[in-house]
mmCIF file of C-alpha atoms in Angstrom:
data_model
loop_
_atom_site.group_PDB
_atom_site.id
_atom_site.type_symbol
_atom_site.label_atom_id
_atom_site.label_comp_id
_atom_site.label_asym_id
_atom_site.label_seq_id
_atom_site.Cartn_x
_atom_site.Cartn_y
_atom_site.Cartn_z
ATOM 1 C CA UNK C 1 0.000 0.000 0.000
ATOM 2 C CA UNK C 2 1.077 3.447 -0.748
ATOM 3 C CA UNK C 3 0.059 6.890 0.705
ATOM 4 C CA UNK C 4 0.583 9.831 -1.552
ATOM 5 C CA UNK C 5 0.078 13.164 -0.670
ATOM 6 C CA UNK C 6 1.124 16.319 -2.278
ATOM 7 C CA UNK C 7 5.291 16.555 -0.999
ATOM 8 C CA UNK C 8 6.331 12.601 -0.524
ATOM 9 C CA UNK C 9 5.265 8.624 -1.126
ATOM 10 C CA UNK C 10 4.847 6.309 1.623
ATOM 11 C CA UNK C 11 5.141 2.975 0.507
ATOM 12 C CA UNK C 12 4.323 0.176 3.477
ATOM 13 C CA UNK C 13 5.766 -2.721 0.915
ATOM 14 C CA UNK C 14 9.532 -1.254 0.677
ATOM 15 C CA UNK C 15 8.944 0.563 3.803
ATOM 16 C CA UNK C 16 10.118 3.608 2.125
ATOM 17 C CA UNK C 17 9.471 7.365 1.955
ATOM 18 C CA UNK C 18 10.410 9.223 -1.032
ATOM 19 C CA UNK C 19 10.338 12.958 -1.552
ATOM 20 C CA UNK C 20 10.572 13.520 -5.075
ATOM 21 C CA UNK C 21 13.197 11.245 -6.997
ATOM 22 C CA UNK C 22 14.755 11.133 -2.806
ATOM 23 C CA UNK C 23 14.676 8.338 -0.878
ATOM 24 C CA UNK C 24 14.230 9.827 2.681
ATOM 25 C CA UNK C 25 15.502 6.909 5.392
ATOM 26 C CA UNK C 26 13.811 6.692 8.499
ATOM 27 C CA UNK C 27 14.031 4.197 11.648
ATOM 28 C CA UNK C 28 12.031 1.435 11.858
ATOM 29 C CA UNK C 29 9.809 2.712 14.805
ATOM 30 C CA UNK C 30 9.889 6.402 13.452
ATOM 31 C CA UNK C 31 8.000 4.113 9.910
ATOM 32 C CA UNK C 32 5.860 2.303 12.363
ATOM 33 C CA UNK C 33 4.264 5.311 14.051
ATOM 34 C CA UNK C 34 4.365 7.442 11.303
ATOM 35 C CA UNK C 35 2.404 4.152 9.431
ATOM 36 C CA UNK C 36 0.162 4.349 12.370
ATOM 37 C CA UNK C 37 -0.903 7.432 12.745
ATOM 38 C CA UNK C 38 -1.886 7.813 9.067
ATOM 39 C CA UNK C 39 -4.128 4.677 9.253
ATOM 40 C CA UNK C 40 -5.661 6.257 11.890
ATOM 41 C CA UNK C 41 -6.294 9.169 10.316
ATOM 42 C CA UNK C 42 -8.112 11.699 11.648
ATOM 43 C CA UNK C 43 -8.412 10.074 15.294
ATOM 44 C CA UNK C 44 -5.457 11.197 17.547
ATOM 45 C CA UNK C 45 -3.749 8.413 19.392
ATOM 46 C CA UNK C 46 -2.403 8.307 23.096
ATOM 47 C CA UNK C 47 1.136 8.745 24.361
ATOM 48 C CA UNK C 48 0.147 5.409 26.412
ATOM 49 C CA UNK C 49 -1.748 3.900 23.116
ATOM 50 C CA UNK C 50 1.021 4.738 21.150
ATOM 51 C CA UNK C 51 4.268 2.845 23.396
ATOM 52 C CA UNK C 52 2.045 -0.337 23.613
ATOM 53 C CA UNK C 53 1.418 -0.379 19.959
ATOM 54 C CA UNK C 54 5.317 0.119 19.601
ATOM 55 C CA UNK C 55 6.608 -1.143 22.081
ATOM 56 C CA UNK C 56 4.005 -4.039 23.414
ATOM 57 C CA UNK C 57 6.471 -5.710 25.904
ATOM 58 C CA UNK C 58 9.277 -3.202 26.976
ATOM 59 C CA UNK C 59 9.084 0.287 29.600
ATOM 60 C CA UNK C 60 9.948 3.303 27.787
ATOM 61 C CA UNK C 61 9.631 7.040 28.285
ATOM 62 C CA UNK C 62 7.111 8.975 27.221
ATOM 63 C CA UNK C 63 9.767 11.014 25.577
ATOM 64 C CA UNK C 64 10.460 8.641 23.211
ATOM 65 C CA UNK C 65 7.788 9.561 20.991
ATOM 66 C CA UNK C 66 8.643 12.731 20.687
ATOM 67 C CA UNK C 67 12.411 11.923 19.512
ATOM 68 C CA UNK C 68 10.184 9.651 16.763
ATOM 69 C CA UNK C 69 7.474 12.505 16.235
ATOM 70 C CA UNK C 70 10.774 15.029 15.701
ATOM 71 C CA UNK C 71 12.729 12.391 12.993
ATOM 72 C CA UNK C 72 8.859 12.357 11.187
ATOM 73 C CA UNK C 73 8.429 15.796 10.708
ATOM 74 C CA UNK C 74 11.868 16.155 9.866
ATOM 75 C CA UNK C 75 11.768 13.559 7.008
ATOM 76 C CA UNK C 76 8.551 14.620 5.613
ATOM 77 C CA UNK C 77 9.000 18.243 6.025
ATOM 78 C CA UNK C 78 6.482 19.357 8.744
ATOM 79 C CA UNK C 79 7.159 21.516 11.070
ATOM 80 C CA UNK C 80 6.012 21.620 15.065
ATOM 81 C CA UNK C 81 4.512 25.249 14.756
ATOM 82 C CA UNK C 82 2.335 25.250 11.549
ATOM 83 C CA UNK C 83 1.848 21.459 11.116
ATOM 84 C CA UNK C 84 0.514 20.491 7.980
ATOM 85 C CA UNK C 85 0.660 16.830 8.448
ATOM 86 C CA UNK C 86 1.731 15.593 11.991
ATOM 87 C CA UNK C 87 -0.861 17.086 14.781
ATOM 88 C CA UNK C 88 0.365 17.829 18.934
ATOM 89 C CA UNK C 89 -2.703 16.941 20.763
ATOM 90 C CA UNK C 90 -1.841 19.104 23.892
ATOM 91 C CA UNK C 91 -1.813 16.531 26.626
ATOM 92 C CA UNK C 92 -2.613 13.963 24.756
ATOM 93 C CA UNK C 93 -0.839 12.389 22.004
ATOM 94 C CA UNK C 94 -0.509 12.632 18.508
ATOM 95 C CA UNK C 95 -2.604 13.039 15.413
ATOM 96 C CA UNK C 96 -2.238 12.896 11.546
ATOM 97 C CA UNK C 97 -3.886 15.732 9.964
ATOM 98 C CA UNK C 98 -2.130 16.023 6.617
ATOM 99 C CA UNK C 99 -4.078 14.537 3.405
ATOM 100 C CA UNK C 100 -3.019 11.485 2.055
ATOM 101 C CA UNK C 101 -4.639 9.518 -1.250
ATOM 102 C CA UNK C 102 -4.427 5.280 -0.816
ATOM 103 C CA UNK C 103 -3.011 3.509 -3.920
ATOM 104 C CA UNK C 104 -2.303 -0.341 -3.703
ATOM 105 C CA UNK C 105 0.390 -2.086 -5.350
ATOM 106 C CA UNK C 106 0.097 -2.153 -9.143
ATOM 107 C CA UNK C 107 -0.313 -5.557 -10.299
ATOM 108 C CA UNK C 108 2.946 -7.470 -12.055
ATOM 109 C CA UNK C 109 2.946 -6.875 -15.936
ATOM 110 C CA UNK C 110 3.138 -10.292 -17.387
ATOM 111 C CA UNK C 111 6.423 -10.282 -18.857
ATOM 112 C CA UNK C 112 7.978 -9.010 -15.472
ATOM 113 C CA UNK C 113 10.243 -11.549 -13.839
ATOM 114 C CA UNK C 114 9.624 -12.606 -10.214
ATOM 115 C CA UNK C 115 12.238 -13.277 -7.452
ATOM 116 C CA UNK C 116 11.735 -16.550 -6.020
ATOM 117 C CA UNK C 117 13.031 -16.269 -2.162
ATOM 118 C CA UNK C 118 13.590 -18.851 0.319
ATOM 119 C CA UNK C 119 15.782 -19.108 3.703
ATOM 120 C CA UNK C 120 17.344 -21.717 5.037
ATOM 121 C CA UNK C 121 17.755 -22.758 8.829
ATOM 122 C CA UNK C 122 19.110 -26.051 9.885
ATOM 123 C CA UNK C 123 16.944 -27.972 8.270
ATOM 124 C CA UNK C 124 14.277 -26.193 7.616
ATOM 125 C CA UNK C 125 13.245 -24.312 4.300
ATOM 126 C CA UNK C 126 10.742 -21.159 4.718
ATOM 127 C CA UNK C 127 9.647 -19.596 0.980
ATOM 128 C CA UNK C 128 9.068 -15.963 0.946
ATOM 129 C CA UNK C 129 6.424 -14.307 -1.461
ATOM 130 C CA UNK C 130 6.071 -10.606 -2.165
ATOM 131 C CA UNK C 131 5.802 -8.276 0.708
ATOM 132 C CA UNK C 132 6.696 -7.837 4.014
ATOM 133 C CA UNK C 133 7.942 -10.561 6.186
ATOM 134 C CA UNK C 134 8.789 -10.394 10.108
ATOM 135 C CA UNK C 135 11.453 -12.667 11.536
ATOM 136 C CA UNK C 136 11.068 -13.252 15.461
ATOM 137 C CA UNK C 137 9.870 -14.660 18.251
ATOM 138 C CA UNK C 138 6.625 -14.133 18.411
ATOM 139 C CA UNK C 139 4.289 -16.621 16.806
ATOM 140 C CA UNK C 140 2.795 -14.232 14.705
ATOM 141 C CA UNK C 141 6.192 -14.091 12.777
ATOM 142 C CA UNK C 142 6.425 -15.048 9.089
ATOM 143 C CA UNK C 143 9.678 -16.918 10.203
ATOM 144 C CA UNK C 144 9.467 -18.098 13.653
ATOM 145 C CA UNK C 145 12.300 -18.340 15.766
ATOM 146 C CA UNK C 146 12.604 -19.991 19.090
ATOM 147 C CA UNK C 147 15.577 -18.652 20.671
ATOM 148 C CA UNK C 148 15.963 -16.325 23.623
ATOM 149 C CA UNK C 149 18.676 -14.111 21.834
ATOM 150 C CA UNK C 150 16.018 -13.580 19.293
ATOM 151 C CA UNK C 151 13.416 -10.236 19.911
ATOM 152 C CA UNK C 152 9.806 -11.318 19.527
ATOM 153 C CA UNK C 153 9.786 -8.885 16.141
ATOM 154 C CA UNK C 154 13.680 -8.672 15.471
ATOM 155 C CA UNK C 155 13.952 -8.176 11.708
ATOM 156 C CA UNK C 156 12.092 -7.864 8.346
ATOM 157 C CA UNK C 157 12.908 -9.111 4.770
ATOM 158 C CA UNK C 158 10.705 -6.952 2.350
ATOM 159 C CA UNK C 159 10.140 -9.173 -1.032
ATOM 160 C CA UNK C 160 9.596 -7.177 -4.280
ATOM 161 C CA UNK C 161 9.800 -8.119 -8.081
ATOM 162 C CA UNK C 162 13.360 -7.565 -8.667
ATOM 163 C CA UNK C 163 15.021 -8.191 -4.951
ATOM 164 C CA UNK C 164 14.738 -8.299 -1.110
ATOM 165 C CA UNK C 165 15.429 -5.718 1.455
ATOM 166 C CA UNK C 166 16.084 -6.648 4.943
ATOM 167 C CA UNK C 167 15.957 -4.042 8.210
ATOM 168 C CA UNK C 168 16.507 -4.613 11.605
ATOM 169 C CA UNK C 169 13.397 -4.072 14.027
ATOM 170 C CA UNK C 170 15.468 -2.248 16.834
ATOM 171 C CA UNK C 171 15.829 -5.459 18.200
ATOM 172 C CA UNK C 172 18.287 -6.109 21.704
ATOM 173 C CA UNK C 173 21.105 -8.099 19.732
ATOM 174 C CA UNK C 174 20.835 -6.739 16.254
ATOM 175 C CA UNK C 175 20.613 -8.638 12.651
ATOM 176 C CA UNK C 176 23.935 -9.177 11.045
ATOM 177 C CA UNK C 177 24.725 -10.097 7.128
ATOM 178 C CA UNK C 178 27.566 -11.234 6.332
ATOM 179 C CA UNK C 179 29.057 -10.241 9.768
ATOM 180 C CA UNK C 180 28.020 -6.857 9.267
ATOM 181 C CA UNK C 181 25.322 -4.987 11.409
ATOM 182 C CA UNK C 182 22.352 -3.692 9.853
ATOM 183 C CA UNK C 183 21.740 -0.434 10.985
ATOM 184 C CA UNK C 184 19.331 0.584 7.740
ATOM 185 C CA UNK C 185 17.552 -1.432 4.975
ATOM 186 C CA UNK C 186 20.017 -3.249 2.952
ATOM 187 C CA UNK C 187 19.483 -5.114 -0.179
ATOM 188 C CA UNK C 188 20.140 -9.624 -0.367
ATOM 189 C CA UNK C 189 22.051 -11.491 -2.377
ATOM 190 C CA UNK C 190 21.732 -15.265 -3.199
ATOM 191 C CA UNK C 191 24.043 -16.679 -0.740
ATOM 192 C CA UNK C 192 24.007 -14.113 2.307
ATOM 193 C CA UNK C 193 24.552 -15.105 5.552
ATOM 194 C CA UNK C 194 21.799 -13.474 8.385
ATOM 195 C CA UNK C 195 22.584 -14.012 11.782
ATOM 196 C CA UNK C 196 19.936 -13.089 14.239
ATOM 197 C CA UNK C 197 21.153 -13.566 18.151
ATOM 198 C CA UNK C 198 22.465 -17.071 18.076
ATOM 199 C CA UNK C 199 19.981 -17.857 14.809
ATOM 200 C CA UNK C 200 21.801 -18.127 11.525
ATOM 201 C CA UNK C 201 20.163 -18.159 8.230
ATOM 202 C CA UNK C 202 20.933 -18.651 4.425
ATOM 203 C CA UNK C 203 19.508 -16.367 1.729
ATOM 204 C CA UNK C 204 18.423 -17.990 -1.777
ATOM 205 C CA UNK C 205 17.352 -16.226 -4.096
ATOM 206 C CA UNK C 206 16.782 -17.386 -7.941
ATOM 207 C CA UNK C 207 14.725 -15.753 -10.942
ATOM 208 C CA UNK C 208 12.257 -18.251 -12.501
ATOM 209 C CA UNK C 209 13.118 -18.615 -16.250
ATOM 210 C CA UNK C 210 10.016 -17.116 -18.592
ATOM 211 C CA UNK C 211 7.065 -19.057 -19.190
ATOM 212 C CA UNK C 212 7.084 -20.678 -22.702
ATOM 213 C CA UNK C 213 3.370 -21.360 -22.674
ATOM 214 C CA UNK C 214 1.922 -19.865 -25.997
ATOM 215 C CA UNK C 215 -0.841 -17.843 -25.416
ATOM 216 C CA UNK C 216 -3.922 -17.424 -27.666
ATOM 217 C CA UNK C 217 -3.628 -14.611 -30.222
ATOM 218 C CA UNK C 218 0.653 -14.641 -29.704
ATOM 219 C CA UNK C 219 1.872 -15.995 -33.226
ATOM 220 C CA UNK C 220 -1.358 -18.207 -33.448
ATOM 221 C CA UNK C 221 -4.488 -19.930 -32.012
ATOM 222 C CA UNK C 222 -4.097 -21.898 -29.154
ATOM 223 C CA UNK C 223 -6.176 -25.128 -28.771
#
């Protein structure tokens, strides 16, 4: 799903925001709330609401929000004083006030190769399809994994037609590839090496050759 509005793109898929041809990097919980907010648009949301949506099992400061509420405006271009997209609620929370036009994923041309993704740990084999996948903990995980040194939602691998992206979820022992930390979304290759706590996984990654089935009307009739 993408949000549009007037300045910048926010694309939920790539977990991106782009203002103009710019790709403008934020955190992953600075993309969560601002994500949150906007599908909650108009309503205005809770300090309290807001750190258990973000962060269900771990004490934080109230304060935090407003580091992530600063880092939004800041990569979308709003401003505190004359908001035009990010609303203070005084002694409240937080509201999104901007306007924003929904536009879903176009659907894959036909002669657009797909990336078939799979990862590999010990012995088990988990395929990946287009979109967003969470790595974790938590049951609710694409790719489950039941280790202590794991966070419940620790990374993400993001799926699209000519790649994967993977991001770390601000998790307590970081996602590694390749022995280097992730500190921003990176891009796979066939082969990589993830390490998440104590879990290790292998990337595949292979483009399916073309169909050859004729279709009707394509150089003749089909029968």
């Amino acid at each position: 799903m993408r949000f549009r509005s007037k300045d910048w793109v926010v694309d939920t898929t790539t977990r991106q925001i782009t203002r103009g041809k710019r790709v403008v990097h934020l955190s992953p919980k600075a993309f969560q709330l601002l994500t949150t907010l906007i599908a909650e648009r108009p309503g205005a949301l809770s300090k309290s609401e807001l750190l258990r949506r973000l962060w269900p099992d771990t004490f934080v400061s109230e304060a935090n929000i407003a580091v992530l509420i600063a880092e939004i405006r800041s990569a979308i271009g709003d401003r505190a004083r004359a908001s035009r997209h990010v609303r203070t609620v005084h002694r409240f929370g937080y509201a999104f006030c901007g306007k924003v036009r929904e536009e879903d994923e176009p659907p894959p041309t036909s002669h657009r190769l797909t990336v078939a993704v799979r990862l590999i740990l010990g012995r088990r084999e988990v395929s990946l399809g287009p979109g967003a996948h969470v790595l974790g903990r938590t049951q609710e995980a694409t790719v489950w994994i039941d280790s202590a040194a794991v966070s419940r939602r620790h990374a993400q691998i993001t799926v699209g037609g000519d790649g994967a992206l993977i991001e770390d979820l601000d998790s307590k022992n970081g996602t590694y590839v390749n022995g280097a930390r992730v500190n921003r979304p990176r891009p796979l290759s066939d082969g990589d090496e993830i390490r998440l706590g104590s879990a290790r996984i292998v990337f595949r990654s292979f483009t399916p050759p073309p169909s050859t089935e004729t279709e009707a009307g394509a150089g003749g009739q089909a029968e």
